[in-house]
Short mmCIF file of C-alpha atoms (C1' of nucleotides) in Angstrom, two decimals:
data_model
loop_
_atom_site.label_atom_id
_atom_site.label_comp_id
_atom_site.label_asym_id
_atom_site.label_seq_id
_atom_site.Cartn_x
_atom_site.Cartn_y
_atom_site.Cartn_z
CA UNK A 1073 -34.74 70.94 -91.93
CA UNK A 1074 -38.14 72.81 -91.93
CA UNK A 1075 -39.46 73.21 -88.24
CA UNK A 1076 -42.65 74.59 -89.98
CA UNK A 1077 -45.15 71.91 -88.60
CA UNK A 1078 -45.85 72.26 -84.19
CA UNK A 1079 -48.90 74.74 -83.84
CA UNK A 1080 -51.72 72.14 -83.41
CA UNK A 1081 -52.96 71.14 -80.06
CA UNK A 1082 -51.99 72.56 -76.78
CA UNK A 1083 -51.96 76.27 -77.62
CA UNK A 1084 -48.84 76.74 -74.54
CA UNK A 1085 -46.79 79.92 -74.80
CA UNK A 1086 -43.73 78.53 -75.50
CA UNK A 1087 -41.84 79.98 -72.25
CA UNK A 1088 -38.49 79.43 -72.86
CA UNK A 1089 -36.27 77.44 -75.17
CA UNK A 1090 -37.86 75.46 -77.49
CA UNK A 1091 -41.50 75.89 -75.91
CA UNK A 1092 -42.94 72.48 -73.87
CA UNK A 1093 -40.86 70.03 -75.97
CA UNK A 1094 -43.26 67.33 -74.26
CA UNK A 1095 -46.28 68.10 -76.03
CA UNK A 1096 -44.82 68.73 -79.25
CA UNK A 1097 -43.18 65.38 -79.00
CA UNK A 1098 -46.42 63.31 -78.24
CA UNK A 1099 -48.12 65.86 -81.02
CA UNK A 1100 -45.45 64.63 -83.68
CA UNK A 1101 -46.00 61.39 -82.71
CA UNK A 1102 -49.24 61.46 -83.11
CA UNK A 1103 -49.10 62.76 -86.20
CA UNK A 1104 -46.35 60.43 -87.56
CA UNK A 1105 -48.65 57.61 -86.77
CA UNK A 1106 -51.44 58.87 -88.35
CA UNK A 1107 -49.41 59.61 -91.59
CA UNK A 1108 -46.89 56.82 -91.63
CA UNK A 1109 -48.08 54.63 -89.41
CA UNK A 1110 -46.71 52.85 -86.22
CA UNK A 1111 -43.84 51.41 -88.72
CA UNK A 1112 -42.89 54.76 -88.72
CA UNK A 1113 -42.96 55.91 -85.75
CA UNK A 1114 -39.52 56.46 -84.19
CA UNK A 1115 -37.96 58.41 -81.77
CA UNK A 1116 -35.84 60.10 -83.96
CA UNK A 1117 -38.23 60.76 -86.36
CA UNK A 1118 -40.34 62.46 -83.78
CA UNK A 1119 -37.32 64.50 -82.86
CA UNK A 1120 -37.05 65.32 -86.47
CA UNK A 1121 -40.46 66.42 -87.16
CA UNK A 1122 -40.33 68.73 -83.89
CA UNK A 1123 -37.53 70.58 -84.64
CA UNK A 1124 -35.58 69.43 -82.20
CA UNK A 1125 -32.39 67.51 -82.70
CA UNK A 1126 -32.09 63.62 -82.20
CA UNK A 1127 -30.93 63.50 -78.60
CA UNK A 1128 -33.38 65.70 -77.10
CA UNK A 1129 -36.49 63.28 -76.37
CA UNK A 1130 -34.40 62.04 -73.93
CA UNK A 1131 -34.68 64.83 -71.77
CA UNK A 1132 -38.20 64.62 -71.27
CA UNK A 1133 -38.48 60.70 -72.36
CA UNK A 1134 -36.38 57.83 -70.30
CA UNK A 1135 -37.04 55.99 -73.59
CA UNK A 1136 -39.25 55.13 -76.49
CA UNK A 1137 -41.37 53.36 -74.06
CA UNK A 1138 -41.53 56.15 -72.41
CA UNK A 1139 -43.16 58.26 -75.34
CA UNK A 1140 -45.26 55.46 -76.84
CA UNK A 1141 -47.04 55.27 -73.22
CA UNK A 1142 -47.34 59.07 -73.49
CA UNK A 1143 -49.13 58.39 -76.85
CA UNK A 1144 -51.16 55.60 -75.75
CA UNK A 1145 -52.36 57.82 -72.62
CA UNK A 1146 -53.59 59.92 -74.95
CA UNK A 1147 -55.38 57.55 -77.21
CA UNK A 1148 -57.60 56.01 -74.05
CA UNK A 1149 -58.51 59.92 -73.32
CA UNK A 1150 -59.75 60.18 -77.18
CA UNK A 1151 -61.40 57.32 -76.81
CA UNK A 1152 -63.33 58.25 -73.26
CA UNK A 1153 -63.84 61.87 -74.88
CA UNK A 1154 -65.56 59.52 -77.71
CA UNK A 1155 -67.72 57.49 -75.81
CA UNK A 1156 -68.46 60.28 -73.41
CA UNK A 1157 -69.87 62.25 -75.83
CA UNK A 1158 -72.46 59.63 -77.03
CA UNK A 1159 -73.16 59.21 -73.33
CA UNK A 1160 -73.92 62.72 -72.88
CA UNK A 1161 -76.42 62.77 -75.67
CA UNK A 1162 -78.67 59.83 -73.64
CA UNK A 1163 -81.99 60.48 -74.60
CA UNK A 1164 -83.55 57.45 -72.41
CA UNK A 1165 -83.18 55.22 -75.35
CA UNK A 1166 -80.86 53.08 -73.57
CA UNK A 1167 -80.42 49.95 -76.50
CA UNK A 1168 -79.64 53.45 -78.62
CA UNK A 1169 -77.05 54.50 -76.22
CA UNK A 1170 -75.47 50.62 -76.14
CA UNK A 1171 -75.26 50.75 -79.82
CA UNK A 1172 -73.77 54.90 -80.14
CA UNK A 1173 -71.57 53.65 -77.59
CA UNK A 1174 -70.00 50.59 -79.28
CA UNK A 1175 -70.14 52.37 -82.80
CA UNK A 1176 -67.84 54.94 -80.83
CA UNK A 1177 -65.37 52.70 -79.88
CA UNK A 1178 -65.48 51.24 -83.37
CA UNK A 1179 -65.14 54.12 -84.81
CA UNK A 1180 -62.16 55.40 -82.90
CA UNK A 1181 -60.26 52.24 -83.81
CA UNK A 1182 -60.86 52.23 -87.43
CA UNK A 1183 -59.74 56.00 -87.72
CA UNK A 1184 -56.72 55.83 -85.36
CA UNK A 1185 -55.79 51.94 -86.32
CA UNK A 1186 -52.25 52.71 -85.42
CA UNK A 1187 -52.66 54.73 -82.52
CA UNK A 1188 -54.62 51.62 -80.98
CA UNK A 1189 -51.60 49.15 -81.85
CA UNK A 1190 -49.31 51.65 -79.37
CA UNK A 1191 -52.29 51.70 -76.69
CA UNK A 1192 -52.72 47.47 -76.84
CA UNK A 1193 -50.38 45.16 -78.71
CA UNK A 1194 -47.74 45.30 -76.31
CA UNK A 1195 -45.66 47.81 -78.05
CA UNK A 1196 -45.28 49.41 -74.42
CA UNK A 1197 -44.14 46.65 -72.31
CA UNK A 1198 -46.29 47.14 -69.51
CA UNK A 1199 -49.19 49.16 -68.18
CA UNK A 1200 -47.96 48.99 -64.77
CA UNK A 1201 -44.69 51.21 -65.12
CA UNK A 1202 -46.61 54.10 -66.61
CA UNK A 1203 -49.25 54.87 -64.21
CA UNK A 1204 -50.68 57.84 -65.78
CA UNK A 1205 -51.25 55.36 -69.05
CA UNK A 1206 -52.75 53.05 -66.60
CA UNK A 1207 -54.98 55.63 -65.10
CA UNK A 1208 -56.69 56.91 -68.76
CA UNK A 1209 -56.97 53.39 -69.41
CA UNK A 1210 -58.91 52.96 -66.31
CA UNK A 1211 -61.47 55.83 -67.02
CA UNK A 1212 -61.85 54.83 -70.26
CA UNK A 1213 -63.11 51.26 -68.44
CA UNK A 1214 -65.04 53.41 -65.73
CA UNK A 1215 -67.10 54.87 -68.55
CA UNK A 1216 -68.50 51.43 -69.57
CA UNK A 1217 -68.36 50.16 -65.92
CA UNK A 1218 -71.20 53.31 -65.27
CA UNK A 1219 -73.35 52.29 -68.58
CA UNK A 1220 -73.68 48.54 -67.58
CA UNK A 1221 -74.59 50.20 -63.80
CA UNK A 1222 -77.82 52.44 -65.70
CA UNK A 1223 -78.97 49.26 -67.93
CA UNK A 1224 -78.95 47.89 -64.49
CA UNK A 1225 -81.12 50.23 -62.89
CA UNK A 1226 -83.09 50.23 -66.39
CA UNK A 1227 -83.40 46.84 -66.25
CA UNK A 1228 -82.43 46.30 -69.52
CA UNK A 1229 -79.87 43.72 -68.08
CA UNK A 1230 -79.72 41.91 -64.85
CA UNK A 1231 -78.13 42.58 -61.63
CA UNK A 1232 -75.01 41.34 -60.84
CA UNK A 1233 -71.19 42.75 -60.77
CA UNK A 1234 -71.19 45.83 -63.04
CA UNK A 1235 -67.39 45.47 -63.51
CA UNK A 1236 -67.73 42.35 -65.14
CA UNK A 1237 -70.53 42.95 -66.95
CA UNK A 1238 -68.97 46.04 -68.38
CA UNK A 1239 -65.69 43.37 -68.89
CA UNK A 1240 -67.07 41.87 -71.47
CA UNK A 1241 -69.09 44.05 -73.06
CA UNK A 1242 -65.04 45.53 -73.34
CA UNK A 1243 -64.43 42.08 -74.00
CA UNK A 1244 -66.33 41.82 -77.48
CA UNK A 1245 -66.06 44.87 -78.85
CA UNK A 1246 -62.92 45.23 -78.05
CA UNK A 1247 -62.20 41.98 -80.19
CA UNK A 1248 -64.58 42.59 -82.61
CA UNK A 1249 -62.89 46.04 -83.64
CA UNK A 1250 -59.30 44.33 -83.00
CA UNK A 1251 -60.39 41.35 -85.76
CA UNK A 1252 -61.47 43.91 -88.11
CA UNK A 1253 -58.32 45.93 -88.44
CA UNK A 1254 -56.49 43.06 -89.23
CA UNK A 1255 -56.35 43.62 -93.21
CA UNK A 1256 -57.15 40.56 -94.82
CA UNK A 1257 -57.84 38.33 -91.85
CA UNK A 1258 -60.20 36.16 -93.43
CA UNK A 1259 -63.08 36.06 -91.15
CA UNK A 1260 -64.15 39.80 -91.65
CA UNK A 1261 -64.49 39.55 -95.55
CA UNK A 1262 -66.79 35.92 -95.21
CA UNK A 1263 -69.94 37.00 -93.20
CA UNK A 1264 -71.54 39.31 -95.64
CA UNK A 1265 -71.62 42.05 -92.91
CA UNK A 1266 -70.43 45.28 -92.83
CA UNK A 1267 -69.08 46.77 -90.00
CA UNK A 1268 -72.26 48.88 -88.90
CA UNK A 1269 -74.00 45.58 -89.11
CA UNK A 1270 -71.72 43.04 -87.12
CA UNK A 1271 -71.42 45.88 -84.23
CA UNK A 1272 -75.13 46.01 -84.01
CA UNK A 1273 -75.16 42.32 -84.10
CA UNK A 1274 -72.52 42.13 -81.60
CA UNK A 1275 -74.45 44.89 -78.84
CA UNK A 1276 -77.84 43.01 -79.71
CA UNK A 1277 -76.19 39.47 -78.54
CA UNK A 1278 -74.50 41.17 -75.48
CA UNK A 1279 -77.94 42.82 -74.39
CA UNK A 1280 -79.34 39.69 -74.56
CA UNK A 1281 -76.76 37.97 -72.91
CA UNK A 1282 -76.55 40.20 -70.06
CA UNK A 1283 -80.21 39.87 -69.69
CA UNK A 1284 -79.60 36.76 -67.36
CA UNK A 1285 -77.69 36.70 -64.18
CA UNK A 1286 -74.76 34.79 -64.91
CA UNK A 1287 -74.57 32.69 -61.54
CA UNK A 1288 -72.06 29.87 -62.19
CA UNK A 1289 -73.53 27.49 -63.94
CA UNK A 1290 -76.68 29.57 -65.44
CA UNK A 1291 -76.80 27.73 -69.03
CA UNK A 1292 -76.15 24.07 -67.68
CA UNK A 1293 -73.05 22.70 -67.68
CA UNK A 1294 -71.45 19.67 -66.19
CA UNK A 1295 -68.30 21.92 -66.68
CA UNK A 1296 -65.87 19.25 -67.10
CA UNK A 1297 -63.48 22.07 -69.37
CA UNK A 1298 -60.19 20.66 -68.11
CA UNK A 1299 -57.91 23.34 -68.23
CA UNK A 1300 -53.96 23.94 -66.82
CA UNK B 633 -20.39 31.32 -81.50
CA UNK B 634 -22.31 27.93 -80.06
CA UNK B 635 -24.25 26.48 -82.99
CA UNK B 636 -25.88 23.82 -80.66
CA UNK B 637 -29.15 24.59 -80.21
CA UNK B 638 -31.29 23.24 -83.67
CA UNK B 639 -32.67 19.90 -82.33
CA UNK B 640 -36.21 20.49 -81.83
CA UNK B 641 -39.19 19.81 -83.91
CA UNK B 642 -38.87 19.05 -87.46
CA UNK B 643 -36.66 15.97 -87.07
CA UNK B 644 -35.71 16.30 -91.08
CA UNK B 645 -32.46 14.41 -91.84
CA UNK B 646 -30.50 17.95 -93.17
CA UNK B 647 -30.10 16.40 -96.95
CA UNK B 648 -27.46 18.80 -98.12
CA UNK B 649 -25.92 21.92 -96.43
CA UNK B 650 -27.47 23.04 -93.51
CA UNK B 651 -30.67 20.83 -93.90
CA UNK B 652 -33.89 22.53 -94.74
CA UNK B 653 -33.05 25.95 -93.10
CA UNK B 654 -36.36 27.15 -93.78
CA UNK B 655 -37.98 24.91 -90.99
CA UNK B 656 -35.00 25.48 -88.22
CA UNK B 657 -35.86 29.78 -88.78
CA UNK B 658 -39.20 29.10 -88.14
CA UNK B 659 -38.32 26.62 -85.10
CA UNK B 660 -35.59 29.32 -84.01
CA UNK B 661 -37.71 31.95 -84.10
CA UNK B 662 -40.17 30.33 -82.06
CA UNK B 663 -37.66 29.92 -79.03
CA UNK B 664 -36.75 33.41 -79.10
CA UNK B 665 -40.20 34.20 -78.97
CA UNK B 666 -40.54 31.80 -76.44
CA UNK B 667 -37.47 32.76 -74.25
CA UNK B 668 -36.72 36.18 -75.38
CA UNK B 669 -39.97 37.45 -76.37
CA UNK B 670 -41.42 39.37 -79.53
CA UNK B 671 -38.54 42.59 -78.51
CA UNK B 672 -36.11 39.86 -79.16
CA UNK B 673 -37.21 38.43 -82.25
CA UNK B 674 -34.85 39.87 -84.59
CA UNK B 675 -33.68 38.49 -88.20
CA UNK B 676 -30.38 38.07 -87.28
CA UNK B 677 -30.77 36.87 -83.81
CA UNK B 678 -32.62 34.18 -85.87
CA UNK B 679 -30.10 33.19 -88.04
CA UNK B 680 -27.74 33.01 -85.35
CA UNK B 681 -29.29 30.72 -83.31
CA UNK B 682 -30.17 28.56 -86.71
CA UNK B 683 -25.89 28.65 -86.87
CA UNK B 684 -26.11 30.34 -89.89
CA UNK B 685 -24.67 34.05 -91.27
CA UNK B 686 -26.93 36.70 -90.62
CA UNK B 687 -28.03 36.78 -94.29
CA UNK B 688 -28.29 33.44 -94.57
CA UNK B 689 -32.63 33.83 -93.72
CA UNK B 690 -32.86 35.98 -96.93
CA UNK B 691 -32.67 32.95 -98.99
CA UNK B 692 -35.91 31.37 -97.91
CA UNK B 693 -37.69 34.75 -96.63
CA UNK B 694 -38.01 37.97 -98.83
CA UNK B 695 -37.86 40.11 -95.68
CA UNK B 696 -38.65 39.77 -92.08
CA UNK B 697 -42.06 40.34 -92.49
CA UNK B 698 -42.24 37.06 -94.41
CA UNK B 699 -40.76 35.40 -91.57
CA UNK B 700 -43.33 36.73 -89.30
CA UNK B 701 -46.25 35.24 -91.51
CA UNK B 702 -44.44 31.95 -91.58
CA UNK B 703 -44.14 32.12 -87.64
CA UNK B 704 -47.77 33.34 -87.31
CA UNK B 705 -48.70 30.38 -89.65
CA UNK B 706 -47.59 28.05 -87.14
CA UNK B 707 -49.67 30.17 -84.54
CA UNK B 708 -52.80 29.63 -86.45
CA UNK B 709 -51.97 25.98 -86.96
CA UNK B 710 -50.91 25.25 -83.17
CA UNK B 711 -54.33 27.27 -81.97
CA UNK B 712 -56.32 25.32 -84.37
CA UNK B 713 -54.84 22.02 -82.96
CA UNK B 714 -55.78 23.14 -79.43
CA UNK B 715 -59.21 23.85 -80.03
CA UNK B 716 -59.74 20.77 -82.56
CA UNK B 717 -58.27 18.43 -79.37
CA UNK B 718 -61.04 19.95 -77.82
CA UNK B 719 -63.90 19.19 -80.40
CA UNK B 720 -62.87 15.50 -81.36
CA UNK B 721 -63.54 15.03 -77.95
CA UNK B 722 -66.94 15.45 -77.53
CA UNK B 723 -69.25 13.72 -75.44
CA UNK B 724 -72.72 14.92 -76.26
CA UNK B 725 -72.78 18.07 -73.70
CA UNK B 726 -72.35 20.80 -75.95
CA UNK B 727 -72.56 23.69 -73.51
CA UNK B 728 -68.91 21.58 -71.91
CA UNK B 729 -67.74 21.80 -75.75
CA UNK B 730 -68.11 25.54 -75.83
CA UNK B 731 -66.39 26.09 -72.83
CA UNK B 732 -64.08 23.82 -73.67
CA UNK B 733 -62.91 25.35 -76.93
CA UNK B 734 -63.10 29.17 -74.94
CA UNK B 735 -60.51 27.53 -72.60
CA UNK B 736 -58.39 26.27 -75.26
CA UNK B 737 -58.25 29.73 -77.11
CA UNK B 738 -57.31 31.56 -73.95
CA UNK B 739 -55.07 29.50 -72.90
CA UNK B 740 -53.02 29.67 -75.60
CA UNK B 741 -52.97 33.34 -75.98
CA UNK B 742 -51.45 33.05 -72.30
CA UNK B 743 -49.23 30.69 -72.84
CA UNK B 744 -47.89 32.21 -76.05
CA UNK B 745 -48.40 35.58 -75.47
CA UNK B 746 -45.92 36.55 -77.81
CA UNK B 747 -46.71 34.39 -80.29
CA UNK B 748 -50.10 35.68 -80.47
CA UNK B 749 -48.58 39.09 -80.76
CA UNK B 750 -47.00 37.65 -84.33
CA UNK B 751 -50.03 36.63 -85.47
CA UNK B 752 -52.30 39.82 -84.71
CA UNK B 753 -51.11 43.36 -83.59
CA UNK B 754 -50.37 44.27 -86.58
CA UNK B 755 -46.44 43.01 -86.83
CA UNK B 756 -46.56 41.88 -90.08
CA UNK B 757 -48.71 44.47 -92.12
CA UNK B 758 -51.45 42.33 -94.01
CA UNK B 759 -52.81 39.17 -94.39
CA UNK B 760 -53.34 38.93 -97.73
CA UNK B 761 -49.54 39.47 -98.43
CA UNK B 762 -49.34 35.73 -97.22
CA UNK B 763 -52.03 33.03 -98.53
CA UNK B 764 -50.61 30.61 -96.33
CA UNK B 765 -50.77 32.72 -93.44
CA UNK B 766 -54.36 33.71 -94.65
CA UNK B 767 -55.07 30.04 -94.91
CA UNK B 768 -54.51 28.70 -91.72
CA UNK B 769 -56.30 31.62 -90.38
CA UNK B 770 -59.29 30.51 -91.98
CA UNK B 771 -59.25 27.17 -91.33
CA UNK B 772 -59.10 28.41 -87.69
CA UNK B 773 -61.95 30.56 -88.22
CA UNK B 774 -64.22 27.71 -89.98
CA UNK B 775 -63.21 25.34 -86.70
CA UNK B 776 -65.55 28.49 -84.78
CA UNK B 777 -68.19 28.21 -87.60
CA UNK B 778 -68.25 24.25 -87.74
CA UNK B 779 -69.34 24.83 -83.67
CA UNK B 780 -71.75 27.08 -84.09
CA UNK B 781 -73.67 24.82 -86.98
CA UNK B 782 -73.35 22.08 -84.50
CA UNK B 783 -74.98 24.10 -81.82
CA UNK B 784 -77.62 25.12 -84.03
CA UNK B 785 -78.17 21.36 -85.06
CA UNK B 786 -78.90 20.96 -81.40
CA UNK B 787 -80.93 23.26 -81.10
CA UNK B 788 -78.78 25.47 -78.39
CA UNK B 789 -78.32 28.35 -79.99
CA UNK B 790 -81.00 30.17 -82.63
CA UNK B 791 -80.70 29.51 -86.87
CA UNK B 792 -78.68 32.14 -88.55
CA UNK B 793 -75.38 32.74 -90.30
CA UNK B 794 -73.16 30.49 -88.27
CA UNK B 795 -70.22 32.41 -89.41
CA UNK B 796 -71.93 35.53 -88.25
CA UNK B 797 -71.99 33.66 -84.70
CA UNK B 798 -69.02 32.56 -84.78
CA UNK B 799 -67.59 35.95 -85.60
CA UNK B 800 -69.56 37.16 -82.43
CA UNK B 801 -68.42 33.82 -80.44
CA UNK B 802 -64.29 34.85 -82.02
CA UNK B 803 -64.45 38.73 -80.83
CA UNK B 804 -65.76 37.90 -77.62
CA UNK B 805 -63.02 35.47 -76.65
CA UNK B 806 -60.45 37.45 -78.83
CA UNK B 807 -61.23 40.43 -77.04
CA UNK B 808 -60.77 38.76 -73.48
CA UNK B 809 -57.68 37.16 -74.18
CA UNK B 810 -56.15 40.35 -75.64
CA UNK B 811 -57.18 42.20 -72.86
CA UNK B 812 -55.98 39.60 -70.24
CA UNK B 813 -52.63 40.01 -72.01
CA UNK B 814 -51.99 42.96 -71.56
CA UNK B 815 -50.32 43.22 -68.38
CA UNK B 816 -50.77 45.65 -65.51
CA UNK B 817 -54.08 46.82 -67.71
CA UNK B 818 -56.41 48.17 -65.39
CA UNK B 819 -59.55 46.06 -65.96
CA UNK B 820 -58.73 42.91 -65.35
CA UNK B 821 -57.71 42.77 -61.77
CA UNK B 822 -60.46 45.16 -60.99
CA UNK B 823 -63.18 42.52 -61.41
CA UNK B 824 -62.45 40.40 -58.95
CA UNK B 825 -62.64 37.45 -61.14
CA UNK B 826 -59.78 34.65 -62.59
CA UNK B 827 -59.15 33.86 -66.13
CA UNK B 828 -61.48 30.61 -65.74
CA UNK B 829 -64.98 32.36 -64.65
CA UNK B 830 -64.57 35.31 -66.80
CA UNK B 831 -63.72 32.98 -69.70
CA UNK B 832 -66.73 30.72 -68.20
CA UNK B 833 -68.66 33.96 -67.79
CA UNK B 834 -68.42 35.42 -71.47
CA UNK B 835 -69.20 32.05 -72.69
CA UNK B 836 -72.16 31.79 -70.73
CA UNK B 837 -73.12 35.33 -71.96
CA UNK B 838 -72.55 34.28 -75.88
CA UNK B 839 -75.01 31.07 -75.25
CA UNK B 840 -77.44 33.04 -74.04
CA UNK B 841 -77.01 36.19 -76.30
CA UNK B 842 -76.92 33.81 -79.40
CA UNK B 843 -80.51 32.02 -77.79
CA UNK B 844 -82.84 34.60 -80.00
CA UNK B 845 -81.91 35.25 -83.93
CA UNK B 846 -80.33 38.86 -84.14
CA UNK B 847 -82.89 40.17 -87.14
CA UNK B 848 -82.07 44.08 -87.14
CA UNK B 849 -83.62 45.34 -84.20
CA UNK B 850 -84.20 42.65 -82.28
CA UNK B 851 -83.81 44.03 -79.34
CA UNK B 852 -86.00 47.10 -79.93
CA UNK B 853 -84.00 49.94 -81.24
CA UNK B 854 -84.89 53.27 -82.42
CA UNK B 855 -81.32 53.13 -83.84
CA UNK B 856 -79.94 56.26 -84.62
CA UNK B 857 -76.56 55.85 -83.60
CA UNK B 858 -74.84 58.19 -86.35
CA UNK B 859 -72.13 56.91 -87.59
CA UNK B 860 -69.83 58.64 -90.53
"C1'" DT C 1082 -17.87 10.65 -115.96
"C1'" DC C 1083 -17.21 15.63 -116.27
"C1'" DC C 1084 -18.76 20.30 -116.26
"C1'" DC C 1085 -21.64 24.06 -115.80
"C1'" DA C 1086 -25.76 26.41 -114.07
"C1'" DC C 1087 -28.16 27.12 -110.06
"C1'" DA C 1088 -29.50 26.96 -105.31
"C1'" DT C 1089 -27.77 27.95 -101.06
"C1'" DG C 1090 -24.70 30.22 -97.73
"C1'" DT C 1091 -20.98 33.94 -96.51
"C1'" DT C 1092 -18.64 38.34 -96.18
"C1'" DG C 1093 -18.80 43.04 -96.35
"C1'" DA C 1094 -21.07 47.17 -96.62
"C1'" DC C 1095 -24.66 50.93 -95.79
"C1'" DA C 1096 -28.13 53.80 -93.69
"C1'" DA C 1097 -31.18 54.07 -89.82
"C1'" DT C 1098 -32.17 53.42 -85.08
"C1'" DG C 1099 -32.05 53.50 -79.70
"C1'" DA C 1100 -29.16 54.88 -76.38
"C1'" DC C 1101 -25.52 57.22 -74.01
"C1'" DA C 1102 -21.72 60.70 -72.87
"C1'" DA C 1103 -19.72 65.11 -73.24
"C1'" DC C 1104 -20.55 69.63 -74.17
"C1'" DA C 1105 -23.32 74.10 -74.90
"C1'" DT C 1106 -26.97 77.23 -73.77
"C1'" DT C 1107 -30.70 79.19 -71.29
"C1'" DC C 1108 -33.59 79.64 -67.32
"C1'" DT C 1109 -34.36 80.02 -62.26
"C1'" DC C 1110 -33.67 81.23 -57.90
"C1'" DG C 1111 -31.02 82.52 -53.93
"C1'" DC D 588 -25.82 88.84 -60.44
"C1'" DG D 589 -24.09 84.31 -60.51
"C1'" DA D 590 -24.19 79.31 -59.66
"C1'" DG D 591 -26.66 75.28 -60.59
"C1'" DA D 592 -30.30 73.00 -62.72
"C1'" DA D 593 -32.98 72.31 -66.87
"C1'" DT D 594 -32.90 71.84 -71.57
"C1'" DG D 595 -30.85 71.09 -76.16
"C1'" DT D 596 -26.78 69.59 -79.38
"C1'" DT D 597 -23.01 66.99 -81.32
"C1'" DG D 598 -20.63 62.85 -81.53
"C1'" DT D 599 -20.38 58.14 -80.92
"C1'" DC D 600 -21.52 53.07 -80.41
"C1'" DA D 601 -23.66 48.59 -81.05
"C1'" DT D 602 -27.48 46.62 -83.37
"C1'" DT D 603 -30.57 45.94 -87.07
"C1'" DG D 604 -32.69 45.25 -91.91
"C1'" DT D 605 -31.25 44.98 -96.39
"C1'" DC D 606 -28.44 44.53 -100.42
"C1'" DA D 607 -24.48 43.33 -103.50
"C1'" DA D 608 -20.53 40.60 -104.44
"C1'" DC D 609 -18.51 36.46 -103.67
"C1'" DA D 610 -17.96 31.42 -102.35
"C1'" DT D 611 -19.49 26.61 -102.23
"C1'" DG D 612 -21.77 22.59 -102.84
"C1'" DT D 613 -25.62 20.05 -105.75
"C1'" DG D 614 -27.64 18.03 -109.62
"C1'" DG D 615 -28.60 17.43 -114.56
"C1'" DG D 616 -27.04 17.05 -119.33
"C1'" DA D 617 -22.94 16.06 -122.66
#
DNA sequence: TCCCACATGTTGACAATGACAACATTCTCG
DNA sequence: CGAGAATGTTGTCATTGTCAACATGTGGGA
């Protein structure tokens, strides 16, 4: 029954009532998930851990959708303010800034494991009922979508569709981080590599694989995939 | 109340009781998943549609979790099926084969979205809680590896850990299905591009990026990405 | 062949959860 | 200042995961 724990984060004046019960939801959330994990992570836990009684997220929350996409807004800004800040520090060494870059994104998922499973993972149905979810999810892809367009005029990588360059360069580091989280998975624990080593890998084979228009059939292939 | 839906699959001859009850969970909690969804998947919807008492599953599964490794056991096992359909029928173009298997592996994460979500995301907490889970994830995982020595037999891609490359080669296409999955995410219909060229596109991209062995700084790095 | 131990399945219970309705309080604005 | 909206609370409900106590059918040893 202690409300002692709401101070952190926005530092809002509390106006009337209980203050803005919004942000100390989606700060007690946050915090649940980083100490209990998303297992633990309930709406009426939440409630519980803001002071507030177990009914009241609803006022501010249709449902627990509703919060987890709140949450999961704020994990793509994190990780934008994350990879922003490595872009910021560009010091022309542009295979540098590739590597800071993915080591960011890394990063942020190996610290804040749980907070990624509510951003991906499908815990929130759908990006396209929560458009301000959508929309930090978008930036977050705009900030790669602007690197791919400077290794472009670098030259570090050829021309072609920056969007889909910066898709998979998403693409594998995005998987690469999501395949190490998975405790155990026994692909991780085989190669020997730690995971500075298999993200620098991972950048080093992108670069180079970017370094090629990708027109069709560049490598040669009598495509004959048969698919659907 | 309708106890008639426990045909499918496993056509064992029910020796005693119910019949092996262990198989027809695993087969009834792949229709929910597959009509219902992963929000649907619940221990005694389960047992329900298996025509048994809702405690009935606790007999063959310690908790639910267990029944989620046993369930994302059959995920590995079906995936690994798809892709080694593709492999046993190889004709000599290699590049084909690689596409090929890229297809297969997105394909089913799209048509088993949820299914997929069982076997990653986190639902059931670790791998190494389940060998047999842990087990068919491997042998997935070595079907990836076993390409990538072929490739490097034939000269396609350069000499090097092959289950470094196909660690690359798994978080590349891991990373594009689970982004493709999630729906209404705001990358994927930005680029313009279907699930075929992308797919076609990041495999093109891991030929190519795999051409040149990844020794450190290949590329030319003055790395000093800081991390932790 | 008979009987008992054990595997399997059932019933009942419990706390926790998401969600809703009815009610209480506090703020805002006309 | 006073009504209505915004915000918060209490109470309730069905559902769920899990456990304990009980029932039932199976198979092995006398």
């Amino acid at each position: 029954m202690d409300n002692a724990q709401k101070s952190l984060a926005t530092d809002a004046p509390r106006p009337y009532h209980h203050g803005d019960l919004w942000h100390a939801l989606v700060q007690a959330g946050l915090a649940i998930l980083r100490e209990e994990g998303v297992h633990g992570l309930t709406l009426r836990a939440v409630a519980r851990r803001a002071g507030v009684s177990h009914s009241a997220p609803y006022r501010h929350f249709a449902d627990k959708d509703a919060l987890l996409a709140a949450i999961g807004e704020d994990g793509f800004n994190r990780l934008s303010q994350g990879m922003r800040a490595v872009i910021e520090s560009y010091d022309g060494d542009l295979v540098a800034l590739l590597h800071g870059v993915a080591h960011a994104y890394i990063r942020f998922v190996a610290e804040n494991t749980d907070h990624v499973r509510v951003m991906f993972s499908g815990l929130l149905s759908c990006f396209d009922e929560y458009p301000n979810l959508a929309e930090a999810a978008g930036r977050s892809f705009q900030d790669v979508v602007e690197i791919m367009q400077l290794c472009q005029r670098e030259g570090l990588i050829a021309a072609g569709d920056p969007r889909q360059q910066g898709f998979m360069a998403w693409s594998m580091v995005h998987g690469l981080a999501n395949i190490l989280i998975e405790e155990g998975f026994p692909v991780a624990e085989k190669t020997g590599l730690d995971i500075q080593q298999m993200t620098d890998a991972c950048v080093d084979t992108l670069i180079r694989g970017l370094q090629s228009p990708h027109n069709g059939t560049q490598v040669a292939a009598n495509s004959q995939h048969v698919i659907s």
